[in-house]
Amino acid sequence: MTIKKYRQYFINSLEDLYSIEELQSIFYLLAEKLLHLSRIDITLQLDDTLTSDEEINFNQAIDRLKIYEPVQYILGETEFFGYPFLVNKQVLIPRPETEELVSWIIEDVDKKETTILDIGTGSGCIAISLAKKLNNAVVSAIDISNKAIEVAKKNALINNVNVEYSSVDVLNFEDKLVLQDKWKSKFDIIVSNPPYVRMQEKKLMQLNVIDHEPDIALFVEDDDPLLFYRRISELSRQYLKHNGTLYLEINEYLGVEMEKMLNEAGFKHVELKKDMFGKNRMIKCW
Ligand code: GLN
């Protein structure tokens, strides 16, 4: 089949599930990856015939798209802050809101040496983008998941930065002792995008997220949605320098509760910031 014919077949197979615009852009993303061609070359070579292997690969992608698997997992990669990131089902796909959190930090940091800790690093998108942008930063990152850390390590490598990774469960007391050994000096910045979606919000979410992204990175119990933030704020009291700053991505519905909790935890200044969609999405406090 020619690329042109296959493109039509691809769209016909999925048009009940996705919009035509979405399918066109997904088709080009897949074609770039599977045919090793640029978008321009694909348009110029629409009459070329696909090999049977190429068709098999495309057909497999169609099957995965039919069950709403995100195209980023199918491709195994995505972009965050203009940098390439490998992703698989062990890590959340980086979100545009999180790019705004990274921008906020970069705007605030002056050029001097800054030490940064990213809690719950996942794909490593926050820690690695900060290490790329802030030349003098010394960046550490932790995650409960060893499999996520494997992905983050690869991402540090392909982006050519140094990040020190440790596998730590911030809710676990034993791990707390490990930290005491590890971090003798404190951090200028602690940043985190922890799980914050309440179970009750699950029904509002898309199947591509619910069925394919890691629950462990997303969900918290309805009766204690700030669990991770409380723990992170405790850790910050211990590991943040006196004039250091804590940056958090937060649940859009819990801004007020977050402010209150952080004030009670001893942060005198708490600044809430909206994302590009006008939702309370980020906090910085010191
Ligand atoms: N913003 C993500 C979502 O809505 C959630 C990220 C998180 O829980 N930290 O899918």
PDB file of C-alpha atoms and ligand atoms in Angstrom:
ATOM      1  CA  MET A   1       0.000   0.000   0.000  1.00  0.00           C
ATOM      2  CA  THR A   2       1.256   3.542  -0.652  1.00  0.00           C
ATOM      3  CA  ILE A   3       1.789   5.941   2.238  1.00  0.00           C
ATOM      4  CA  LYS A   4      -1.123   7.975   0.943  1.00  0.00           C
ATOM      5  CA  LYS A   5      -3.501   4.994   0.870  1.00  0.00           C
ATOM      6  CA  TYR A   6      -2.317   3.848   4.270  1.00  0.00           C
ATOM      7  CA  ARG A   7      -2.892   7.303   5.725  1.00  0.00           C
ATOM      8  CA  GLN A   8      -6.527   7.062   4.604  1.00  0.00           C
ATOM      9  CA  TYR A   9      -6.824   3.552   6.047  1.00  0.00           C
ATOM     10  CA  PHE A  10      -5.287   4.798   9.322  1.00  0.00           C
ATOM     11  CA  ILE A  11      -7.793   7.642   9.572  1.00  0.00           C
ATOM     12  CA  ASN A  12     -10.746   5.418   8.668  1.00  0.00           C
ATOM     13  CA  SER A  13      -9.755   2.881  11.309  1.00  0.00           C
ATOM     14  CA  LEU A  14      -9.688   5.413  14.117  1.00  0.00           C
ATOM     15  CA  GLU A  15     -12.084   8.188  13.134  1.00  0.00           C
ATOM     16  CA  ASP A  16     -14.768   7.054  15.569  1.00  0.00           C
ATOM     17  CA  LEU A  17     -12.339   7.541  18.454  1.00  0.00           C
ATOM     18  CA  TYR A  18     -10.295  10.623  17.544  1.00  0.00           C
ATOM     19  CA  SER A  19     -10.860  13.843  15.616  1.00  0.00           C
ATOM     20  CA  ILE A  20      -9.495  14.061  12.076  1.00  0.00           C
ATOM     21  CA  GLU A  21      -7.029  16.799  13.103  1.00  0.00           C
ATOM     22  CA  GLU A  22      -5.729  14.626  15.919  1.00  0.00           C
ATOM     23  CA  LEU A  23      -5.377  11.639  13.609  1.00  0.00           C
ATOM     24  CA  GLN A  24      -3.507  13.632  11.013  1.00  0.00           C
ATOM     25  CA  SER A  25      -1.017  14.846  13.550  1.00  0.00           C
ATOM     26  CA  ILE A  26      -0.672  11.391  15.163  1.00  0.00           C
ATOM     27  CA  PHE A  27      -0.137   9.857  11.712  1.00  0.00           C
ATOM     28  CA  TYR A  28       2.747  12.213  10.993  1.00  0.00           C
ATOM     29  CA  LEU A  29       4.331  11.615  14.394  1.00  0.00           C
ATOM     30  CA  LEU A  30       4.190   7.858  13.803  1.00  0.00           C
ATOM     31  CA  ALA A  31       5.365   8.136  10.214  1.00  0.00           C
ATOM     32  CA  GLU A  32       8.357  10.244  11.231  1.00  0.00           C
ATOM     33  CA  LYS A  33       9.344   7.589  13.742  1.00  0.00           C
ATOM     34  CA  LEU A  34       8.484   4.427  11.785  1.00  0.00           C
ATOM     35  CA  LEU A  35       9.686   5.563   8.363  1.00  0.00           C
ATOM     36  CA  HIS A  36      12.584   7.703   9.581  1.00  0.00           C
ATOM     37  CA  LEU A  37      11.378  10.564   7.434  1.00  0.00           C
ATOM     38  CA  SER A  38      10.801  14.222   8.135  1.00  0.00           C
ATOM     39  CA  ARG A  39       7.292  15.568   7.752  1.00  0.00           C
ATOM     40  CA  ILE A  40       8.223  17.311   4.527  1.00  0.00           C
ATOM     41  CA  ASP A  41       9.705  14.108   3.086  1.00  0.00           C
ATOM     42  CA  ILE A  42       6.561  12.190   3.982  1.00  0.00           C
ATOM     43  CA  THR A  43       4.424  14.657   2.026  1.00  0.00           C
ATOM     44  CA  LEU A  44       6.828  14.454  -0.898  1.00  0.00           C
ATOM     45  CA  GLN A  45       6.866  10.653  -0.866  1.00  0.00           C
ATOM     46  CA  LEU A  46       3.181   9.894  -0.435  1.00  0.00           C
ATOM     47  CA  ASP A  47       3.221   7.610  -3.475  1.00  0.00           C
ATOM     48  CA  ASP A  48       6.005   5.409  -2.107  1.00  0.00           C
ATOM     49  CA  THR A  49       4.969   1.926  -1.078  1.00  0.00           C
ATOM     50  CA  LEU A  50       5.215   0.798   2.564  1.00  0.00           C
ATOM     51  CA  THR A  51       7.166  -2.411   3.191  1.00  0.00           C
ATOM     52  CA  SER A  52       5.272  -5.186   4.915  1.00  0.00           C
ATOM     53  CA  ASP A  53       7.274  -4.570   8.113  1.00  0.00           C
ATOM     54  CA  GLU A  54       6.333  -0.910   8.035  1.00  0.00           C
ATOM     55  CA  GLU A  55       2.676  -1.819   7.613  1.00  0.00           C
ATOM     56  CA  ILE A  56       2.893  -4.256  10.531  1.00  0.00           C
ATOM     57  CA  ASN A  57       4.378  -1.520  12.734  1.00  0.00           C
ATOM     58  CA  PHE A  58       1.656   0.938  11.739  1.00  0.00           C
ATOM     59  CA  ASN A  59      -1.033  -1.696  12.336  1.00  0.00           C
ATOM     60  CA  GLN A  60       0.316  -2.313  15.818  1.00  0.00           C
ATOM     61  CA  ALA A  61       0.130   1.410  16.505  1.00  0.00           C
ATOM     62  CA  ILE A  62      -3.509   1.424  15.341  1.00  0.00           C
ATOM     63  CA  ASP A  63      -4.296  -1.402  17.791  1.00  0.00           C
ATOM     64  CA  ARG A  64      -2.697   0.548  20.629  1.00  0.00           C
ATOM     65  CA  LEU A  65      -4.518   3.749  19.681  1.00  0.00           C
ATOM     66  CA  LYS A  66      -7.796   1.818  19.679  1.00  0.00           C
ATOM     67  CA  ILE A  67      -7.380   1.211  23.396  1.00  0.00           C
ATOM     68  CA  TYR A  68      -6.501   4.903  23.889  1.00  0.00           C
ATOM     69  CA  GLU A  69      -2.850   4.327  24.611  1.00  0.00           C
ATOM     70  CA  PRO A  70      -1.168   7.753  24.495  1.00  0.00           C
ATOM     71  CA  VAL A  71       0.874   8.314  21.360  1.00  0.00           C
ATOM     72  CA  GLN A  72       3.832   9.332  23.535  1.00  0.00           C
ATOM     73  CA  TYR A  73       4.014   5.787  24.954  1.00  0.00           C
ATOM     74  CA  ILE A  74       3.650   4.298  21.473  1.00  0.00           C
ATOM     75  CA  LEU A  75       6.517   6.448  20.241  1.00  0.00           C
ATOM     76  CA  GLY A  76       8.420   5.926  23.495  1.00  0.00           C
ATOM     77  CA  GLU A  77       9.330   9.575  23.592  1.00  0.00           C
ATOM     78  CA  THR A  78       8.039  13.096  23.942  1.00  0.00           C
ATOM     79  CA  GLU A  79       9.264  16.640  24.329  1.00  0.00           C
ATOM     80  CA  PHE A  80       9.307  18.774  27.453  1.00  0.00           C
ATOM     81  CA  PHE A  81      10.654  22.290  27.564  1.00  0.00           C
ATOM     82  CA  GLY A  82      12.050  21.700  24.062  1.00  0.00           C
ATOM     83  CA  TYR A  83      14.128  18.726  25.234  1.00  0.00           C
ATOM     84  CA  PRO A  84      13.646  15.068  24.271  1.00  0.00           C
ATOM     85  CA  PHE A  85      12.395  12.681  26.962  1.00  0.00           C
ATOM     86  CA  LEU A  86      11.965   8.931  26.786  1.00  0.00           C
ATOM     87  CA  VAL A  87       8.707   7.798  28.351  1.00  0.00           C
ATOM     88  CA  ASN A  88       7.132   4.461  29.155  1.00  0.00           C
ATOM     89  CA  LYS A  89       4.274   3.305  31.359  1.00  0.00           C
ATOM     90  CA  GLN A  90       6.434   3.592  34.465  1.00  0.00           C
ATOM     91  CA  VAL A  91       6.354   7.381  34.232  1.00  0.00           C
ATOM     92  CA  LEU A  92       3.766  10.083  33.746  1.00  0.00           C
ATOM     93  CA  ILE A  93       3.834  11.835  30.395  1.00  0.00           C
ATOM     94  CA  PRO A  94       5.178  15.343  31.099  1.00  0.00           C
ATOM     95  CA  ARG A  95       2.416  17.976  30.997  1.00  0.00           C
ATOM     96  CA  PRO A  96       2.522  21.557  29.698  1.00  0.00           C
ATOM     97  CA  GLU A  97       1.461  22.847  33.146  1.00  0.00           C
ATOM     98  CA  THR A  98       4.665  21.420  34.534  1.00  0.00           C
ATOM     99  CA  GLU A  99       6.673  23.382  31.975  1.00  0.00           C
ATOM    100  CA  GLU A 100       5.182  26.482  33.565  1.00  0.00           C
ATOM    101  CA  LEU A 101       6.431  25.390  36.977  1.00  0.00           C
ATOM    102  CA  VAL A 102       9.923  24.942  35.523  1.00  0.00           C
ATOM    103  CA  SER A 103       9.740  28.394  33.876  1.00  0.00           C
ATOM    104  CA  TRP A 104       8.768  29.948  37.192  1.00  0.00           C
ATOM    105  CA  ILE A 105      11.833  28.505  38.884  1.00  0.00           C
ATOM    106  CA  ILE A 106      14.152  29.583  36.069  1.00  0.00           C
ATOM    107  CA  GLU A 107      12.804  33.150  36.202  1.00  0.00           C
ATOM    108  CA  ASP A 108      13.517  33.277  39.923  1.00  0.00           C
ATOM    109  CA  VAL A 109      16.994  31.808  40.031  1.00  0.00           C
ATOM    110  CA  ASP A 110      19.961  34.078  39.562  1.00  0.00           C
ATOM    111  CA  LYS A 111      23.146  32.767  38.074  1.00  0.00           C
ATOM    112  CA  LYS A 112      24.906  31.738  41.245  1.00  0.00           C
ATOM    113  CA  GLU A 113      25.295  28.104  42.140  1.00  0.00           C
ATOM    114  CA  THR A 114      21.966  26.646  43.179  1.00  0.00           C
ATOM    115  CA  THR A 115      21.281  23.262  44.716  1.00  0.00           C
ATOM    116  CA  ILE A 116      17.998  21.683  43.735  1.00  0.00           C
ATOM    117  CA  LEU A 117      16.073  18.610  44.866  1.00  0.00           C
ATOM    118  CA  ASP A 118      13.200  17.216  42.792  1.00  0.00           C
ATOM    119  CA  ILE A 119      10.874  14.927  44.756  1.00  0.00           C
ATOM    120  CA  GLY A 120       9.021  12.316  42.689  1.00  0.00           C
ATOM    121  CA  THR A 121      10.999  12.959  39.545  1.00  0.00           C
ATOM    122  CA  GLY A 122       9.290  10.380  37.263  1.00  0.00           C
ATOM    123  CA  SER A 123      10.672  10.805  33.739  1.00  0.00           C
ATOM    124  CA  GLY A 124      13.031  13.399  35.193  1.00  0.00           C
ATOM    125  CA  CYS A 125      11.464  16.213  33.198  1.00  0.00           C
ATOM    126  CA  ILE A 126      11.645  18.870  35.946  1.00  0.00           C
ATOM    127  CA  ALA A 127      15.110  18.046  37.274  1.00  0.00           C
ATOM    128  CA  ILE A 128      16.678  17.637  33.843  1.00  0.00           C
ATOM    129  CA  SER A 129      15.170  20.791  32.333  1.00  0.00           C
ATOM    130  CA  LEU A 130      16.407  22.766  35.335  1.00  0.00           C
ATOM    131  CA  ALA A 131      19.873  21.232  34.994  1.00  0.00           C
ATOM    132  CA  LYS A 132      19.869  22.160  31.281  1.00  0.00           C
ATOM    133  CA  LYS A 133      18.766  25.734  31.822  1.00  0.00           C
ATOM    134  CA  LEU A 134      20.668  26.559  34.999  1.00  0.00           C
ATOM    135  CA  ASN A 135      24.298  25.883  34.162  1.00  0.00           C
ATOM    136  CA  ASN A 136      25.572  26.184  37.690  1.00  0.00           C
ATOM    137  CA  ALA A 137      22.858  24.178  39.357  1.00  0.00           C
ATOM    138  CA  VAL A 138      23.622  20.982  41.256  1.00  0.00           C
ATOM    139  CA  VAL A 139      20.548  18.825  40.872  1.00  0.00           C
ATOM    140  CA  SER A 140      19.391  15.771  42.851  1.00  0.00           C
ATOM    141  CA  ALA A 141      16.210  13.832  42.289  1.00  0.00           C
ATOM    142  CA  ILE A 142      14.347  11.088  44.105  1.00  0.00           C
ATOM    143  CA  ASP A 143      11.499   8.755  43.266  1.00  0.00           C
ATOM    144  CA  ILE A 144       9.869   5.798  44.969  1.00  0.00           C
ATOM    145  CA  SER A 145      10.006   3.818  41.715  1.00  0.00           C
ATOM    146  CA  ASN A 146      13.262   2.249  40.593  1.00  0.00           C
ATOM    147  CA  LYS A 147      11.767   1.755  37.166  1.00  0.00           C
ATOM    148  CA  ALA A 148      11.048   5.476  36.916  1.00  0.00           C
ATOM    149  CA  ILE A 149      14.602   6.242  38.007  1.00  0.00           C
ATOM    150  CA  GLU A 150      15.884   4.014  35.191  1.00  0.00           C
ATOM    151  CA  VAL A 151      13.961   6.157  32.717  1.00  0.00           C
ATOM    152  CA  ALA A 152      15.112   9.398  34.364  1.00  0.00           C
ATOM    153  CA  LYS A 153      18.750   8.267  34.231  1.00  0.00           C
ATOM    154  CA  LYS A 154      18.485   7.612  30.504  1.00  0.00           C
ATOM    155  CA  ASN A 155      16.901  11.017  30.036  1.00  0.00           C
ATOM    156  CA  ALA A 156      19.723  12.723  31.908  1.00  0.00           C
ATOM    157  CA  LEU A 157      22.146  10.919  29.624  1.00  0.00           C
ATOM    158  CA  ILE A 158      20.454  11.851  26.346  1.00  0.00           C
ATOM    159  CA  ASN A 159      20.161  15.437  27.521  1.00  0.00           C
ATOM    160  CA  ASN A 160      23.765  15.452  28.624  1.00  0.00           C
ATOM    161  CA  VAL A 161      23.284  16.603  32.224  1.00  0.00           C
ATOM    162  CA  ASN A 162      24.280  15.326  35.620  1.00  0.00           C
ATOM    163  CA  VAL A 163      21.520  14.565  38.086  1.00  0.00           C
ATOM    164  CA  GLU A 164      22.060  12.530  41.220  1.00  0.00           C
ATOM    165  CA  TYR A 165      19.268   9.997  41.638  1.00  0.00           C
ATOM    166  CA  SER A 166      18.167   8.019  44.684  1.00  0.00           C
ATOM    167  CA  SER A 167      15.248   5.739  45.159  1.00  0.00           C
ATOM    168  CA  VAL A 168      13.345   7.026  48.176  1.00  0.00           C
ATOM    169  CA  ASP A 169       9.795   6.623  49.457  1.00  0.00           C
ATOM    170  CA  VAL A 170       9.088   9.947  51.130  1.00  0.00           C
ATOM    171  CA  LEU A 171       6.300   8.401  53.197  1.00  0.00           C
ATOM    172  CA  ASN A 172       8.573   5.776  54.665  1.00  0.00           C
ATOM    173  CA  PHE A 173      10.372   6.366  57.942  1.00  0.00           C
ATOM    174  CA  GLU A 174      13.326   4.092  57.212  1.00  0.00           C
ATOM    175  CA  ASP A 175      13.984   6.023  54.025  1.00  0.00           C
ATOM    176  CA  LYS A 176      13.971   9.195  56.081  1.00  0.00           C
ATOM    177  CA  LEU A 177      17.045   7.942  57.881  1.00  0.00           C
ATOM    178  CA  VAL A 178      18.745   7.217  54.565  1.00  0.00           C
ATOM    179  CA  LEU A 179      18.165  10.837  53.613  1.00  0.00           C
ATOM    180  CA  GLN A 180      19.785  12.089  56.799  1.00  0.00           C
ATOM    181  CA  ASP A 181      22.953  10.297  55.777  1.00  0.00           C
ATOM    182  CA  LYS A 182      22.818  11.410  52.215  1.00  0.00           C
ATOM    183  CA  TRP A 183      22.098  15.094  52.398  1.00  0.00           C
ATOM    184  CA  LYS A 184      24.467  16.702  54.801  1.00  0.00           C
ATOM    185  CA  SER A 185      24.036  20.100  53.175  1.00  0.00           C
ATOM    186  CA  LYS A 186      20.687  21.645  52.488  1.00  0.00           C
ATOM    187  CA  PHE A 187      19.026  22.684  49.225  1.00  0.00           C
ATOM    188  CA  ASP A 188      18.294  26.147  47.837  1.00  0.00           C
ATOM    189  CA  ILE A 189      15.264  24.803  46.016  1.00  0.00           C
ATOM    190  CA  ILE A 190      12.998  21.844  46.542  1.00  0.00           C
ATOM    191  CA  VAL A 191      10.471  21.153  43.811  1.00  0.00           C
ATOM    192  CA  SER A 192       7.782  18.522  43.453  1.00  0.00           C
ATOM    193  CA  ASN A 193       4.885  17.455  41.289  1.00  0.00           C
ATOM    194  CA  PRO A 194       3.557  14.684  43.533  1.00  0.00           C
ATOM    195  CA  PRO A 195       0.382  12.621  43.055  1.00  0.00           C
ATOM    196  CA  TYR A 196      -2.565  14.917  43.670  1.00  0.00           C
ATOM    197  CA  VAL A 197      -5.630  13.685  41.781  1.00  0.00           C
ATOM    198  CA  ARG A 198      -8.329  12.538  44.197  1.00  0.00           C
ATOM    199  CA  MET A 199      -9.993   9.192  43.456  1.00  0.00           C
ATOM    200  CA  GLN A 200     -13.302  11.065  43.177  1.00  0.00           C
ATOM    201  CA  GLU A 201     -11.853  13.036  40.245  1.00  0.00           C
ATOM    202  CA  LYS A 202     -11.032   9.880  38.314  1.00  0.00           C
ATOM    203  CA  LYS A 203     -14.419   9.865  36.633  1.00  0.00           C
ATOM    204  CA  LEU A 204     -13.687  13.262  35.099  1.00  0.00           C
ATOM    205  CA  MET A 205     -10.487  12.006  33.494  1.00  0.00           C
ATOM    206  CA  GLN A 206      -9.804  10.669  30.012  1.00  0.00           C
ATOM    207  CA  LEU A 207      -9.259   6.962  29.360  1.00  0.00           C
ATOM    208  CA  ASN A 208      -5.803   7.601  27.925  1.00  0.00           C
ATOM    209  CA  VAL A 209      -4.733   8.775  31.396  1.00  0.00           C
ATOM    210  CA  ILE A 210      -6.736   6.369  33.587  1.00  0.00           C
ATOM    211  CA  ASP A 211      -5.987   3.217  31.610  1.00  0.00           C
ATOM    212  CA  HIS A 212      -2.366   3.843  30.723  1.00  0.00           C
ATOM    213  CA  GLU A 213      -0.520   6.243  32.991  1.00  0.00           C
ATOM    214  CA  PRO A 214       0.869   5.024  36.338  1.00  0.00           C
ATOM    215  CA  ASP A 215      -1.683   5.308  39.167  1.00  0.00           C
ATOM    216  CA  ILE A 216       1.150   5.678  41.646  1.00  0.00           C
ATOM    217  CA  ALA A 217       2.125   9.001  40.044  1.00  0.00           C
ATOM    218  CA  LEU A 218      -1.404  10.377  39.900  1.00  0.00           C
ATOM    219  CA  PHE A 219      -3.823   9.380  42.605  1.00  0.00           C
ATOM    220  CA  VAL A 220      -4.367  10.096  46.278  1.00  0.00           C
ATOM    221  CA  GLU A 221      -7.122   9.010  48.643  1.00  0.00           C
ATOM    222  CA  ASP A 222     -10.140  11.323  48.845  1.00  0.00           C
ATOM    223  CA  ASP A 223      -9.832  11.615  52.619  1.00  0.00           C
ATOM    224  CA  ASP A 224      -6.204  12.770  52.633  1.00  0.00           C
ATOM    225  CA  PRO A 225      -5.366  14.485  49.330  1.00  0.00           C
ATOM    226  CA  LEU A 226      -2.517  16.564  50.789  1.00  0.00           C
ATOM    227  CA  LEU A 227      -0.643  13.598  52.195  1.00  0.00           C
ATOM    228  CA  PHE A 228       2.385  14.007  49.945  1.00  0.00           C
ATOM    229  CA  TYR A 229       2.470  17.779  50.346  1.00  0.00           C
ATOM    230  CA  ARG A 230       2.490  17.503  54.150  1.00  0.00           C
ATOM    231  CA  ARG A 231       5.368  15.096  53.974  1.00  0.00           C
ATOM    232  CA  ILE A 232       7.230  17.266  51.449  1.00  0.00           C
ATOM    233  CA  SER A 233       6.758  20.335  53.615  1.00  0.00           C
ATOM    234  CA  GLU A 234       8.139  18.440  56.637  1.00  0.00           C
ATOM    235  CA  LEU A 235      11.117  17.319  54.571  1.00  0.00           C
ATOM    236  CA  SER A 236      11.582  20.893  53.412  1.00  0.00           C
ATOM    237  CA  ARG A 237      11.827  22.151  56.970  1.00  0.00           C
ATOM    238  CA  GLN A 238      14.684  19.745  57.393  1.00  0.00           C
ATOM    239  CA  TYR A 239      16.418  19.938  54.022  1.00  0.00           C
ATOM    240  CA  LEU A 240      15.656  23.396  52.649  1.00  0.00           C
ATOM    241  CA  LYS A 241      18.092  26.198  53.435  1.00  0.00           C
ATOM    242  CA  HIS A 242      16.753  28.936  55.679  1.00  0.00           C
ATOM    243  CA  ASN A 243      16.296  31.267  52.689  1.00  0.00           C
ATOM    244  CA  GLY A 244      15.413  28.418  50.298  1.00  0.00           C
ATOM    245  CA  THR A 245      12.203  28.064  48.308  1.00  0.00           C
ATOM    246  CA  LEU A 246       9.764  25.211  47.840  1.00  0.00           C
ATOM    247  CA  TYR A 247       7.941  24.977  44.475  1.00  0.00           C
ATOM    248  CA  LEU A 248       4.947  22.697  43.993  1.00  0.00           C
ATOM    249  CA  GLU A 249       2.548  21.692  41.284  1.00  0.00           C
ATOM    250  CA  ILE A 250      -0.875  21.333  42.874  1.00  0.00           C
ATOM    251  CA  ASN A 251      -4.427  20.152  42.330  1.00  0.00           C
ATOM    252  CA  GLU A 252      -6.388  23.053  40.814  1.00  0.00           C
ATOM    253  CA  TYR A 253      -9.227  22.534  43.323  1.00  0.00           C
ATOM    254  CA  LEU A 254      -7.056  22.532  46.438  1.00  0.00           C
ATOM    255  CA  GLY A 255      -5.232  25.876  46.260  1.00  0.00           C
ATOM    256  CA  VAL A 256      -6.821  27.297  49.392  1.00  0.00           C
ATOM    257  CA  GLU A 257      -6.274  24.128  51.433  1.00  0.00           C
ATOM    258  CA  MET A 258      -2.668  24.056  50.245  1.00  0.00           C
ATOM    259  CA  GLU A 259      -2.045  27.650  51.332  1.00  0.00           C
ATOM    260  CA  LYS A 260      -3.490  26.943  54.748  1.00  0.00           C
ATOM    261  CA  MET A 261      -1.482  23.752  55.204  1.00  0.00           C
ATOM    262  CA  LEU A 262       1.783  25.415  54.155  1.00  0.00           C
ATOM    263  CA  ASN A 263       1.192  28.369  56.493  1.00  0.00           C
ATOM    264  CA  GLU A 264       0.570  25.965  59.344  1.00  0.00           C
ATOM    265  CA  ALA A 265       3.724  24.073  58.397  1.00  0.00           C
ATOM    266  CA  GLY A 266       5.696  27.258  58.984  1.00  0.00           C
ATOM    267  CA  PHE A 267       6.009  28.849  55.533  1.00  0.00           C
ATOM    268  CA  LYS A 268       5.489  32.591  56.053  1.00  0.00           C
ATOM    269  CA  HIS A 269       5.145  33.404  52.354  1.00  0.00           C
ATOM    270  CA  VAL A 270       2.933  31.321  50.118  1.00  0.00           C
ATOM    271  CA  GLU A 271       2.333  32.420  46.540  1.00  0.00           C
ATOM    272  CA  LEU A 272      -0.319  30.713  44.412  1.00  0.00           C
ATOM    273  CA  LYS A 273      -0.035  30.902  40.623  1.00  0.00           C
ATOM    274  CA  LYS A 274      -2.472  30.013  37.866  1.00  0.00           C
ATOM    275  CA  ASP A 275      -1.510  27.980  34.810  1.00  0.00           C
ATOM    276  CA  MET A 276      -2.225  28.995  31.198  1.00  0.00           C
ATOM    277  CA  PHE A 277      -5.744  27.607  31.560  1.00  0.00           C
ATOM    278  CA  GLY A 278      -6.441  29.964  34.484  1.00  0.00           C
ATOM    279  CA  LYS A 279      -6.345  27.167  37.058  1.00  0.00           C
ATOM    280  CA  ASN A 280      -4.586  27.343  40.423  1.00  0.00           C
ATOM    281  CA  ARG A 281      -1.719  25.049  39.558  1.00  0.00           C
ATOM    282  CA  MET A 282       1.518  26.117  41.237  1.00  0.00           C
ATOM    283  CA  ILE A 283       2.737  27.290  44.587  1.00  0.00           C
ATOM    284  CA  LYS A 284       5.978  28.773  45.697  1.00  0.00           C
ATOM    285  CA  CYS A 285       6.636  29.238  49.369  1.00  0.00           C
ATOM    286  CA  TRP A 286       9.498  30.186  51.622  1.00  0.00           C
TER     287      TRP A 286
HETATM  288  N1  GLN B   1      -1.808  17.087  35.971  1.00  0.00           N
HETATM  289  C1  GLN B   1      -1.865  15.657  35.965  1.00  0.00           C
HETATM  290  C2  GLN B   1      -3.186  15.195  35.366  1.00  0.00           C
HETATM  291  O1  GLN B   1      -4.181  15.847  35.505  1.00  0.00           O
HETATM  292  C3  GLN B   1      -1.707  15.093  37.362  1.00  0.00           C
HETATM  293  C4  GLN B   1      -0.321  15.183  37.830  1.00  0.00           C
HETATM  294  C5  GLN B   1      -0.166  14.728  39.251  1.00  0.00           C
HETATM  295  O2  GLN B   1      -0.981  14.031  39.850  1.00  0.00           O
HETATM  296  N2  GLN B   1       0.889  15.150  39.801  1.00  0.00           N
HETATM  297  O3  GLN B   1      -3.247  14.170  34.721  1.00  0.00           O
END
